[in-house]
Backbone as a ProteinNet text record, in pm:
[ID]
protein_1_A
[PRIMARY]
XXXXXXXXXXXXXXXXXXXXXXXXXXXXXXXXXXXXXXXXXXXXXXXXXXXXXXXXXXXXXXXXXXXXXXXXXXXXXXXXXXXXXXXXXXXXXXXXXXXXXXXXXXXXXXXXXXXXXXXXXXXXXXXXXXXXXXXXXXXXXXXXXXXXXXXXXXXXXXXXXXXXXXXXXXXXXXXXXXXXXXXXXXXXXXXXXXXXXXXXXXXXXXXXXXXXXXXXXXXXXXXXXXXXXXXXXXXXXXXXXXXXXXXXXXXXXXXXXXX
[TERTIARY]
19456.9	19512.6	19551.9	19651	19680	19570.9	19595.3	19531.9	19608.9	19631.4	19703.3	19723.1	19774.4	19693.3	19829.1	19759.6	19855.4	19868.1	19965.6	20023	19920.2	19867.1	19757.6	19816.3	19992.4	19979.2	19957.9	19899.3	19934.4	19794	19772.8	19677.9	19589.8	19491.4	19461.8	19354	19240.8	19156.7	19179.6	19074.6	19047	19107.6	19229.4	19262.6	19295.6	19321.1	19396.4	19194.5	19119.7	19040.3	18937.4	18960.1	18884.5	18990.4	19102.4	19156.6	19168.7	19142.2	19103	18958.9	18886	18741	18729.9	18781.8	18777.1	18828	18953.2	19002.6	18933.2	18861.5	18741.7	18665.5	18603.6	18463.9	18511.6	18619.7	18688.2	18695.3	18759	18779.9	18674.4	18516	18452.6	18355.2	18388.1	18300.7	18417	18527	18578.3	18543.1	18560.6	18499	18339.8	18261.9	18093.4	18079.8	18203.1	18223.6	18208.1	18333.4	18436.9	18341.2	18230.6	18109	18007.7	17987.2	17856.9	17691.1	17782.3	17665.2	17624.2	17683.3	17671.2	17482.6	17402.4	17313.4	17301.4	17378.5	17324.1	17415.1	17492.6	17483.7	17426.5	17337.6	17188.5	17099.9	17073.6	16984.9	17032.3	17137.9	17115.4	17138	17205.4	17184.4	17033	16973.4	16825.5	16758.7	16812.3	16743.7	16792.4	16907.8	16962.7	16944.3	16877.4	16842.9	16718	16688.6	16526.3	16439	16433.1	16348	16410.8	16447.4	16466.2	16347.3	16321.2	16276	16222.7	16097.7	16118.6	16000.7	15962.1	15857	15776.8	15626.3	15525.9	15540.9	15505.6	15418.8	15347.7	15345.2	15224.6	15110.6	15040	14874.8	14861.8	14796.3	14756.7	14648.4	14586.9	14439.4	14336.6	14335.5	14216.1	14228.2	14349.4	14365.5	14379	14449.3	14456.7	14632.7	14592.4	14761	14828.3	14962.2	14980.4	15066.5	15160.3	15289.6	15385.2	15483.6	15562.2	15587.5	15445.6	15405.3	15430.5	15518.1	15584	15458.9	15386	15247.5	15266.1	15174.1	15182.6	15064.4	15067.2	14936.7	14865.8	14773.9	14716	14550.4	14535.9	14416.2	14320.9	14277.4	14160	14081.8	14033.8	13996.2	14055.3	14183.7	14284.1	14400.3	14381	14468.6	14619.9	14627.5	14801.1	14833.6	14945.8	14988	15112.8	15073.1	15188.3	15352.3	15382.7	15572.6	15616.3	15737.4	15866.8	15819.1	15836.9	15835.3	15973.8	16030.4	16202.3	16140	16164.1	16160.5	16301.4	16360.7	16515.7	16581.8	16631.9	16791.3	16881.9	16838.3	16967.4	17119.3	17180	17330	17317.1	17221.5	17266	17146.8	17196	17163.5	17029.4	16972.8	16903.4	16800.1	16683.3	16581.7	16649.1	16596.9	16692.6	16540	16639.6	16532.2	16537.6	16384.2	16256.5	16296.6	16173.8	16109.6	16007.9	15943.3	15818.6	15752.1	15610.1	15625.2	15424.6	15399.8	15279	15262.1	15105	15007.8	15135.9	15221.3	15248.3	15131.4	15149.2	15125.8	15196.9	15343.8	15409.1	15392.5	15319.8	15262.2	15356.6	15461.4	15562.6	15627	15616.5	15676	15830.9	15843	16057.5	16050.2	16135.1	16210.6	16126	16120	15982.9	15876.1	15806	15705.8	15630.4	15730.3	15697.2	15633.3	15646.1	15609	15561.4	15697.4	15627.6	15590.2	15465.9	15376.7	15489	15465.9	15545.5	15475.8	15510.8	15392.2	15491.2	15401.8	15455.4	15567.6	15599.1	15714.5	15846.7	15825.4	15929.3	15934.7	15890.5	15899.5	15845	15832.4	15726.2	15667.1	15586.5	15516.8	15364.6	15393.9	15331.4	15155.2	15110	14990	14923.4	14782.4	14740.9	14694.8	14714.1	14695.8	14473.4	14492.3	14306.2	14255.5	14112.9	14108.5	14105.6	14165.3	14123.9	14273.2	14410.7	14475.5	14620.3	14694	14780.1	14925.5	14916.5	15055.5	15179	15278	15354.5	15415.5	15391.7	15387.8	15565.3	15627.6	15810.8	15833.5	15949.9	15987.8	16108	16143.9	16230.6	16392.7	16450.5	16618.2	16641.2	16782.5	16891.4	16812.5	16820.1	16727	16673.6	16556.5	16421.4	16499	16551	16659.9	16581.7	16431.4	16379.2	16257.9	16244	16120.7	16016.5	15959	15823.9	15711.6	15566.8	15549.2	15435.2	15480.6	15461.2	15386.9	15274.6	15156.1	15199.9	15177.8	15170.8	15022.6	15006.9	14914.9	14934.3	14856.3	14922.9	14905.3	15029.5	15112.3	15068.5	15119.9	15144.4	15208.5	15343.7	15488.5	15520.9	15422.1	15490.4	15337.1	15263.5	15107	15184.6	15139.8	15086	15103.5	15210.1	15227.1	15080.6	14986.2	14877.9	14764.2	14681.8	14603	14605.8	14723.9	14771.4	14690.2	14673.3	14572.7	14735.3	14711.3	14870.8	14898	15020.1	15153.2	15183.2	15266.3	15255.7	15396.9	15469.6	15645.1	15649.1	15775.7	15872.2	15991.8	15978.2	16086.5	16146.1	16226.5	16303	16246.8	16150.9	16073	15961.6	15997.8	15960.4	15851.4	15813.5	15705.5	15557.4	15448.9	15349	15251	15361.3	15339.9	15316.7	15399.1	15426.4	15303.5	15203.2	15119.3	14998.6	14951	14809	14744.7	14661.3	14500.6	14387	14403.6	14297.9	14172.2	14072.1	13922.7	13865.5	13710.5	13623.4	13550.1	13534.8	13530.5	13380.8	13286.6	13138.3	13137.1	13094.4	13099	12955.4	12893.2	12724.4	12838.3	12911.9	12983.2	13106.3	13160.3	13306	13325.3	13276.5	13289	13294.9	13185.2	13178	13282.4	13332.5	13402.9	13584.8	13578.1	13720.8	13748	13875.1	13906.2	13913.9	13863.8	13862.3	13932.4	14046.5	14203.6	14139	14251.6	14221.5	14235.1	14185	14212.4	14241.7	14368.6	14380	14291.8	14348.2	14318	14172.9	14101.1	13963.4	13951.2	13868.8	13880.8	13843.2	13942.3	13959.4	14022.6	13998.5	14076.3	14143.6	14262.9	14384.2	14372.4	14391	14400.4	14467	14484.4	14630.7	14603.3	14678.4	14613.7	14642.3	14760	14806.7	14675.5	14622	14522.6	14437.9	14376.6	14301.4	14207.3	14291.4	14248	14311.3	14235.1	14275.8	14379.2	14431.6	14536.1	14392.5	14504.2	14357.3	14460.1	14451.1	14478.8	14419	14470.5	14370.6	14487.7	14393.2	14378.7	14423.8	14356.5	14314	14412	14549.3	14685.5	14812.3	14843.4	15007	15041.5	15181.2	15323.8	15418.5	15440.6	15556.5	15678.2	15710.7	15837.2	15933.2	16028	16079.5	16012.6	15934.5	15875.1	15745.4	15712.6	15562	15489.1	15372.9	15278.2	15218.5	15259.6	15226.7	15137.9	15026.6	14876.6	14998.6	14949.7	14938.5	14870.3	14999	14879.1	14892.1	14782.4	14769.6	14690.9	14664.8	14604.2	14495.6	14368.8	14271.4	14177.8	14051.1	13940	13850.9	13834.5	13705.1	13551.5	13467.1	13304	13248.3	13104.9	13051.8	12880.8	12780.8	12666.7	12597	12652.4	12595.3	12688.2	12805.7	12930.6	12992	13003.3	13084	13149.4	13322.8	13451.8	13463	13479.3	13475.8	13578	13581.2	13680.6	13861.4	13861.2	13991.6	14032.2	13994.6	14026.9	14013.9	13975.2	13947.6	14055.4	14185.9	14252.5	14277.7	14373.7	14409.5	14494.4	14527.3	14643.1	14693.9	14764	14796.8	14880.3	14889	14975.3	14938.9	15101.6	15151.2	15123.3	15081.1	15011.1	14911.6	14856.8	14713.1	14740.6	14681.7	14703.1	14563.3
6639.1	6623.2	6511.4	6509.8	6424.6	6417.2	6322.6	6290.4	6233.7	6330.1	6283.8	6172.9	6039.6	5901.9	5955.9	5861.7	5872.7	5690.2	5673.4	5526.5	5463.2	5323.2	5320.3	5371	5362.3	5418.2	5573.6	5633.3	5728	5777.7	5884.6	5905.7	6029.7	6043.1	6154.9	6181.7	6310.3	6378.9	6385.5	6342.4	6385.8	6213.5	6140.8	6042.1	6034.8	6132.7	6128.2	6150.3	6182.5	6201.9	6069.5	5989.6	5879.2	5725.8	5788.8	5662.9	5702.7	5855.4	5884.5	5780	5817.4	5786.8	5628.1	5578.2	5442.6	5404.1	5437	5435.9	5430.6	5558.5	5611.1	5489.7	5435.9	5362.5	5234.5	5186.6	5026.6	5070.2	5180.1	5222	5220.2	5267.7	5289.4	5107.8	5062.7	4917.8	4851.6	4854.5	4798.4	4841.9	4935.3	5038.1	4961.3	4979.2	4951.3	4768.8	4696.4	4550.8	4518.5	4597.9	4568.7	4596.8	4695.2	4735.8	4707.2	4591	4553.9	4564.2	4699.4	4762.8	4782.4	4618.3	4612.6	4534.7	4601.9	4567.5	4364	4306.8	4198.9	4131.6	4184.6	4165.6	4202.8	4288.5	4368.5	4235.4	4190.4	4107.8	4025.4	3923	3800.4	3812.2	3906.3	3950.6	3937.5	4061.6	3968	3894.1	3807.7	3619.9	3563.1	3584.9	3465.9	3557.5	3641	3700.4	3742.4	3843.4	3933.5	3803	3774.1	3661.4	3505.2	3469.6	3341.2	3243.6	3153.8	3091.6	3045.9	3120.9	3054.2	2963.1	2937.7	2802.1	2874.1	2859.9	2944.4	2846.6	2865.8	2779.9	2653.5	2537.4	2426.6	2481.9	2429.9	2459.1	2350.1	2402.2	2255.2	2280.2	2140.7	2059.2	2160.7	2239.7	2304	2444.8	2470.7	2573.5	2698.9	2718.5	2795.1	2913.4	3010.8	3074	3071.3	3061.9	3102.5	3215.2	3256.1	3375.6	3289.2	3374.4	3271.7	3234.9	3221.2	3170.8	3209.6	3136.2	3246.5	3247.6	3385.6	3429.1	3487.8	3506.4	3562.5	3631.1	3780.5	3832.2	3898	3828.3	3815.7	3923	3975.5	4033.9	3971.3	3992.1	3891.7	3923.5	4047.8	4075.5	4086.4	4128.3	4132.5	4005.4	3931.6	3812	3854.8	3953.7	4044.5	3973.7	3982.9	3998.4	4077.7	4151.3	4237.7	4211.9	4290.8	4263.8	4369.4	4432.7	4497.2	4562.2	4732	4727.8	4760	4784.9	4788.8	4855.8	4939.2	5044.5	4979.4	5020.6	4993.6	4852.1	4806.7	4708.7	4740.4	4642.2	4725.3	4596.4	4698.6	4590.4	4533.7	4611	4516.3	4420.5	4328.3	4164.2	4164	4282.5	4274.8	4404.7	4401.6	4558.4	4625.4	4742.1	4844.7	4941.6	4978	5046.1	5201.7	5230.8	5212.7	5172.7	5091.3	5025.3	5050.6	5065.6	5100.1	4928.4	4962.4	4864	4812.7	4746.7	4754.9	4621.1	4652	4498.4	4457.5	4302.7	4228.3	4138.2	4078.6	3963.1	3849.8	3835.5	3738.5	3717.2	3580.3	3529.9	3437.8	3413.8	3300.3	3306.3	3269	3311.8	3342.2	3447.9	3465.5	3608.7	3619.7	3724.9	3877.4	3832.5	4002.3	4008.7	3912.2	3900.4	3768.6	3761	3673.8	3756.2	3705.9	3843.1	3716.6	3751.2	3641	3728.2	3646.4	3706	3689	3806.8	3814.6	3899.2	3869.9	3979.5	4088.9	4170.7	4350	4318.4	4267.4	4238.3	4209.6	4164.1	4041.3	3994	3886.7	3702.8	3658.2	3514.3	3448.9	3354.4	3368.7	3299.3	3143	3053.3	2927	2951.2	3051.7	3013.3	3109.4	2990.6	3138.2	3271.4	3332	3474.4	3428.2	3543.8	3559.8	3740.7	3700.3	3881.3	3988.4	4050	4238.1	4161.5	4109.6	4064.9	4245	4266.3	4336.7	4246.7	4280	4200.7	4255.4	4201.5	4271.9	4175.4	4239.8	4189.7	4260.4	4103.6	4189.8	4083	4141.9	4062.4	3958.9	3856.2	3764.1	3788	3736.1	3799.1	3742.2	3804.2	3818	3905.5	3838.9	3918.4	4020.8	3990.3	4092.3	4133.8	4156.3	4274.1	4327.1	4183.4	4217.9	4376.3	4425.2	4523.1	4501.4	4609	4586.3	4663.2	4607.7	4661.9	4805.8	4935.1	5026	5181.5	5203.8	5306.1	5438.1	5549.7	5696.2	5782.7	5878.7	5949.2	6011.5	6085	6116.9	6281.2	6364.2	6472.4	6511	6626.6	6696.2	6633.9	6603.7	6560	6406.8	6335.2	6224.6	6100.5	6067.4	6019.7	5869.8	5848	5776.3	5845.8	5816.9	5956.9	5965.4	5852.5	5904.4	5871.9	5791.8	5828.4	5929.2	5952.1	6059.8	6027.7	5926.4	5821.1	5791.7	5748.7	5705	5614.8	5691.3	5561.5	5430.1	5335.3	5195.7	5141.8	5139.4	5119.8	4984.5	4926.1	4853.8	4910.2	4927.6	4998.8	4897	4966.2	4949.1	4972.8	5047.3	5125.4	5032.7	5043	4953.8	5057	5150.8	5237.3	5145.8	5203.9	5191.3	5196.2	5222.2	5258.5	5137.6	5034.2	4900.9	4793.1	4858.5	4750	4727.9	4572.6	4552.9	4505.1	4454.2	4375.7	4273.5	4185.8	4179.1	4172.5	4224.2	4205.3	4124.6	4053.7	4003.5	4131.1	4024.2	4119	4135.4	4067	4130.8	4216.7	4305.4	4433.5	4393.2	4308.8	4287.6	4208.1	4044.8	3948.3	4003.8	4157.3	4167.1	4168.2	4204.2	4212.1	4063.5	3994.6	3857.9	3817	3805.6	3732.1	3778.3	3856.1	3887.7	3787.7	3786.6	3678.6	3499.7	3515	3364	3345.9	3270.3	3214.6	3250.1	3316.7	3373	3213.1	3246.1	3085.6	3124.5	3041.4	3084	3045.2	3124.3	3192	3231.8	3251.3	3364.4	3519.7	3516.8	3703.6	3740.1	3847.4	3952.9	4093.4	4202.8	4287	4348.3	4385.4	4441.7	4579.1	4566.1	4714.5	4777	4901.9	4960.9	5024.6	4986.7	5019.3	5204.8	5233.5	5398.5	5477.1	5447.3	5522.6	5456.5	5381.8	5316.6	5326.9	5289.4	5287.7	5150.8	5139.4	4958.8	5001.6	4868.7	4829.4	4828.4	4888.6	4888.8	4885.9	4770	4821.5	4855.4	4945.3	5094	4965.6	4936.4	4840.4	4949.7	5080.7	5186.7	5249.1	5255.5	5307.1	5189.2	5233.3	5106.6	5228.7	5082.5	5160	5029.7	5119.7	4997.8	4951.9	4871.5	4794.1	4690.8	4660.8	4510.3	4388	4383.4	4275.8	4322.8	4330.1	4383.4	4522	4522.7	4634.1	4616.7	4681.4	4686.7	4773.9	4722.3	4794.1	4873.2	4980.8	5074	5034.6	5040.9	5000.6	5112.2	5152	5266.3	5193	5260.2	5219.9	5375.4	5319.5	5364.4	5271	5361.9	5246.3	5328.2	5204.7	5255.9	5156.9	5268.9	5163.7	5189.1	5092.1	5112.7	5200	5202.2	5234.6	5198	5052.4	4952.7	5034.1	5115.4	5124.8	4993.2	4890.6	4744.2	4817	4779.4	4776.5	4729.5	4781.2	4764.4	4684.4	4620.4	4522.9	4516.2	4695.6	4721.7	4673.3	4679.2	4642.9	4541.2	4413.7	4270.8	4172.9	4095.6	4058	3842.2	3855	3685.3	3646.3	3560.8	3551.6	3405.1	3348.4	3240.9	3164.8	3057.9	2968.7	2799.3	2789.2	2643.7	2675	2537.1	2601.1	2598.2	2684.9	2728.5	2877.6	2847.7	3030.2	3023.8
-348.1	-185.3	-102.3	-50	24	142.9	202.8	333.4	452.4	506.9	671.8	725	759.2	823.5	923.7	1054.2	1148.5	1197.7	1276.5	1320	1405.4	1399.2	1515.2	1626.2	1697.6	1842.6	1857.8	1772.5	1745.9	1839.6	1936	2030	1983.4	1948.8	1941.8	1986	2007.3	2090.9	2219.3	2306.5	2463.2	2522.3	2456.4	2514.4	2639.4	2642.1	2854.2	2883.6	2915.9	2983.3	3015.3	2806.6	2836.7	2904.6	2933.1	3044.5	3205.8	3194.9	3355.8	3363.9	3312.4	3274.9	3319.6	3216.3	3250.4	3358.3	3431.8	3583.4	3639.5	3658.9	3800.1	3807	3640.6	3686.4	3677.3	3687.5	3747.4	3946.6	3950.2	4098.7	4179.6	4080.1	4170.2	4209.7	4087.4	4080.5	4197.8	4193.6	4297	4468.5	4475.3	4609	4654.9	4534.1	4564.6	4600.8	4531.9	4561.7	4652.6	4725	4876.4	4982.3	4916.9	5051.1	5021.5	4922.3	4943.4	4835.3	4757.5	4796.4	4580.4	4540	4419.9	4400.4	4273.3	4250.9	4301.8	4234.2	4267.5	4362.2	4472.1	4605.7	4762.3	4656.3	4739.6	4702.7	4577.9	4581.6	4648.4	4634.6	4693.5	4867.1	4913.7	5054.9	5109.2	5040.7	5076	5034.4	4952.6	4932.2	5081.7	5096.9	5195.2	5328.9	5329	5524.9	5497.2	5437.2	5457.8	5452.3	5315.8	5265.6	5270.6	5372	5415	5433	5421	5466.3	5660.5	5714.4	5796.7	5840.1	5977.1	5966.7	6118	6124	6210	6280.6	6427.9	6555.9	6488.9	6531.9	6513.1	6582	6495.6	6526.9	6594.6	6750.2	6870.9	6769.4	6827.2	6861.7	6859.6	6972.9	7005.7	6958.4	6892.6	6830.2	6868.4	6990.2	7031.5	7096	7066.2	7056.2	7215.5	7180.5	7362.6	7315.6	7393	7413.3	7387.6	7291.9	7198.6	7094.6	7042	6931.1	6803.2	6736.6	6604.5	6488	6434.5	6344.7	6255.7	6139.8	6058.5	6094.4	6063.2	6081.9	5911.9	5871.3	5798.8	5753.1	5701.6	5605.8	5583.6	5576.2	5543	5415.5	5389.1	5278.3	5143.1	5206.9	5065.2	5073.9	5147.4	5193.8	5113.8	5222.7	5213.2	5385.4	5412	5537.2	5607.9	5721.5	5773.1	5720.7	5692.1	5662.4	5632	5701.2	5704	5597.8	5555.5	5386.3	5384.2	5267.7	5243.5	5088.6	5099.4	4968.9	4804.4	4896.5	4796.1	4859	4741.6	4827.6	4901.2	5025.3	5106.4	5107.7	5144.9	5179.9	5299.5	5430.9	5535.5	5542.9	5637.8	5624.6	5730.9	5798.7	5941.1	5895	5909.5	5969.6	5972.5	5956.6	5989.8	6116.6	6225.1	6302.5	6290.9	6258.8	6200.9	6121.4	6098.2	5932.1	5941.8	5839.5	5763.9	5790.1	5750.6	5755.4	5598.2	5532.2	5463.8	5471	5370.4	5377.2	5232.9	5251.1	5121.4	5063.6	4894.8	4895.9	4887.3	4944.5	4969.5	5110.8	5117.6	5229.6	5260.9	5189.7	5249.1	5420.6	5473.7	5612.6	5617.4	5623.7	5594.1	5719.8	5777.4	5866.1	5829.8	5680.2	5698.6	5773.3	5779.9	5761.7	5896.5	5940.3	6101	6200.8	6314.9	6433.3	6545.3	6700.8	6794.3	6864.1	6959.4	7063.6	7171.6	7235.4	7353.1	7451.8	7587.4	7684.7	7714.5	7791.7	7779.6	7873.2	7989.5	8017.3	7976.8	7855.6	7794.6	7778.7	7884.9	7952.1	7831.8	7808.2	7742.7	7842.9	7870.4	8001.5	7916	7956.3	7857.3	7917.2	7795.5	7857.5	7729.4	7737	7601.3	7612.3	7473.2	7442.8	7454.8	7512.5	7525.2	7467.2	7463.4	7430.5	7507.2	7485.4	7558.1	7686.3	7671.7	7687	7644.1	7737.4	7629.8	7620.6	7464.7	7398.2	7291.2	7304.3	7168.2	7084.4	6952.6	6816.8	6781.9	6842.1	6828.3	6663.6	6578.8	6431.3	6529.9	6488.8	6474.6	6519	6617	6623.5	6458.3	6496.9	6381.5	6267.1	6197.4	6063.8	6064.1	6171.9	6198.5	6301.3	6364.5	6411.7	6614.5	6599.4	6730.3	6752.8	6660.7	6605.7	6671.8	6765.9	6758.8	6696.4	6686.1	6611.6	6683.5	6646.4	6675.3	6634.9	6743.9	6628.8	6774.9	6710.9	6812.3	6735.7	6800.7	6718	6587.1	6541.5	6381.2	6412.9	6321	6366.9	6209.4	6179.2	6054.1	5993.3	6101.1	5999.9	6024.3	6075.1	6105.6	6129.5	6026.8	5979.8	5838.2	5836	5668.4	5545.8	5459.4	5382.9	5262.1	5235.2	5168.1	5226.4	5340.2	5446.6	5519.5	5540.9	5651.9	5800.7	5807.3	5929.1	6042.9	6167.4	6227.9	6211.7	6148.5	6106.8	6202.1	6105	6158.4	6161.3	6211.1	6215.3	6282.5	6209.8	6379.1	6401	6625.9	6629	6741	6770.2	6901.3	7035	7027.8	7162	7200	7346.5	7442.6	7554.2	7494.2	7561.4	7530.9	7581.2	7573.3	7441.4	7314.2	7157.3	7131.3	7222.7	7124.2	7195	7245	7337	7227.4	7223.5	7140.4	7241.8	7132.7	7246.4	7128.9	7150.9	7027.3	7103.7	7011.9	7056	6946	6996.2	6909.6	6800.8	6658.7	6557.4	6561.1	6627.1	6692.3	6773.1	6780.6	6881.9	6974.3	6942.7	7052.8	7145.3	7104	7225.4	7212.4	7239.4	7228.2	7402.5	7514.3	7654.5	7674.8	7611.8	7686.8	7664.6	7505.5	7478.9	7519.2	7657.3	7735.5	7785	7780.6	7924.3	7799.1	7743.4	7640.8	7583	7569.1	7456.6	7289.8	7243.1	7071.1	6996.6	6895.6	6842.9	6732.3	6656.6	6526.6	6419.8	6348.6	6221.6	6260.6	6287.4	6357.3	6332	6267.8	6217.9	6357.7	6333.8	6505.6	6441.2	6579.1	6507	6612.1	6594.5	6661.2	6747.6	6804	6892.3	6971.9	6918	6927.6	7119.9	7246.2	7385.1	7348.8	7333.5	7330.5	7266.9	7171.4	7066	7049	7144.7	7128.3	6951.4	6882.8	6709.9	6671.7	6591.4	6502.2	6433.1	6398.8	6290.8	6176.7	5989.6	5924.7	5793.2	5672.5	5550.8	5480.2	5409.8	5329	5214.7	5101.7	5006.6	4861	4892.1	4810.8	4757.4	4896.6	4883.6	4848.7	4771.1	4735.8	4686.4	4694.3	4723.3	4600.2	4579.7	4456.8	4559	4547.4	4641.2	4587	4593	4493.3	4495.2	4611.7	4589.1	4564.8	4525.8	4422.5	4473	4449.5	4501.5	4629.9	4738.9	4873.2	4928.8	4961.5	5070.6	5168	5237.8	5320.2	5419.1	5507.6	5647.1	5773.2	5840.4	5932.6	6053.6	6157.2	6275.4	6335.9	6209.5	6219.7	6248.3	6336.3	6347.8	6283.8	6088.1	6045	6089.6	6091.6	6125.5	5995.4	5966.7	5928.7	5983.8	5863.6	5916.2	6057.9	6065.4	6209.9	6338.3	6300.3	6408	6433.5	6350	6353.8	6242.6	6256.5	6218.7	6023.7	5968.1	5836.8	5820.8	5721.5	5630.2	5664.8	5636.6	5646.6	5823.2	5921.2	6062	6062.9	5993.3	6036.8	5959	6102	6049.9	6110.7	6081.3	6171.9	6169.5	6294.9	6318.1	6274	6189.6	6144	6171	6246.8	6267	6222.8	6213.2	6132.8	6008.6	5880.4	5767.6	5721.5	5799.8	5773.9	5726.9	5549.4	5525.1	5433.9
[MASK]
+++++++++++++++++++++++++++++++++++++++++++++++++++++++++++++++++++++++++++++++++++++++++++++++++++++++++++++++++++++++++++++++++++++++++++++++++++++++++++++++++++++++++++++++++++++++++++++++++++++++++++++++++++++++++++++++++++++++++++++++++++++++++++++++++++

């Protein structure tokens, strides 16, 4: 039985569908390239903006922190730093409002984790930050979008996803929900330390003025991000049997090259 042969120019099967599919793939690629949504473009965008190197304020001889200083907020027990949480690579060159936060093991200073100590009225007075003094932690201009560290009371639909404690975010809000104060770690001398300058690198407690809860790093709750495994950050005072704050509430403000 003779086998029927075809000229190579003859198209068989669903050739029109295959051609159309190939054209659609090329068209979709070009549209994503023009809008900056290709994975390589998102990665390059994050590396050059969100993760670009930043400098912290120089450490003074007396070790005191001043309003206007650029600092990292480092959790002492884990060594992680408070950072903007970016779950997916984004095409935008700056942090979006609102933006969740987490504790990241990427400790290098960058717009994602550098904060400026600002006064409540928005000015930057040239005076030391003292224990019990109200202040605002704000991200840097540009890629940081100048967002404030924010928290509020937990509700059924608005709370930390895993611990269910009051959530912490970066927000453009300027209400009482963005006001914090530094407390002495030792509760026995906490009142005596009020009004004294805060030293860089000293173990402290960051207290939220509106809820009277302390910033906490929950190392048992981790989230997978493009930058590694980050730990959940919430606003919850955790006490031991002696009514003293546990290691989850202990942080330090890092300036200069001290890490």
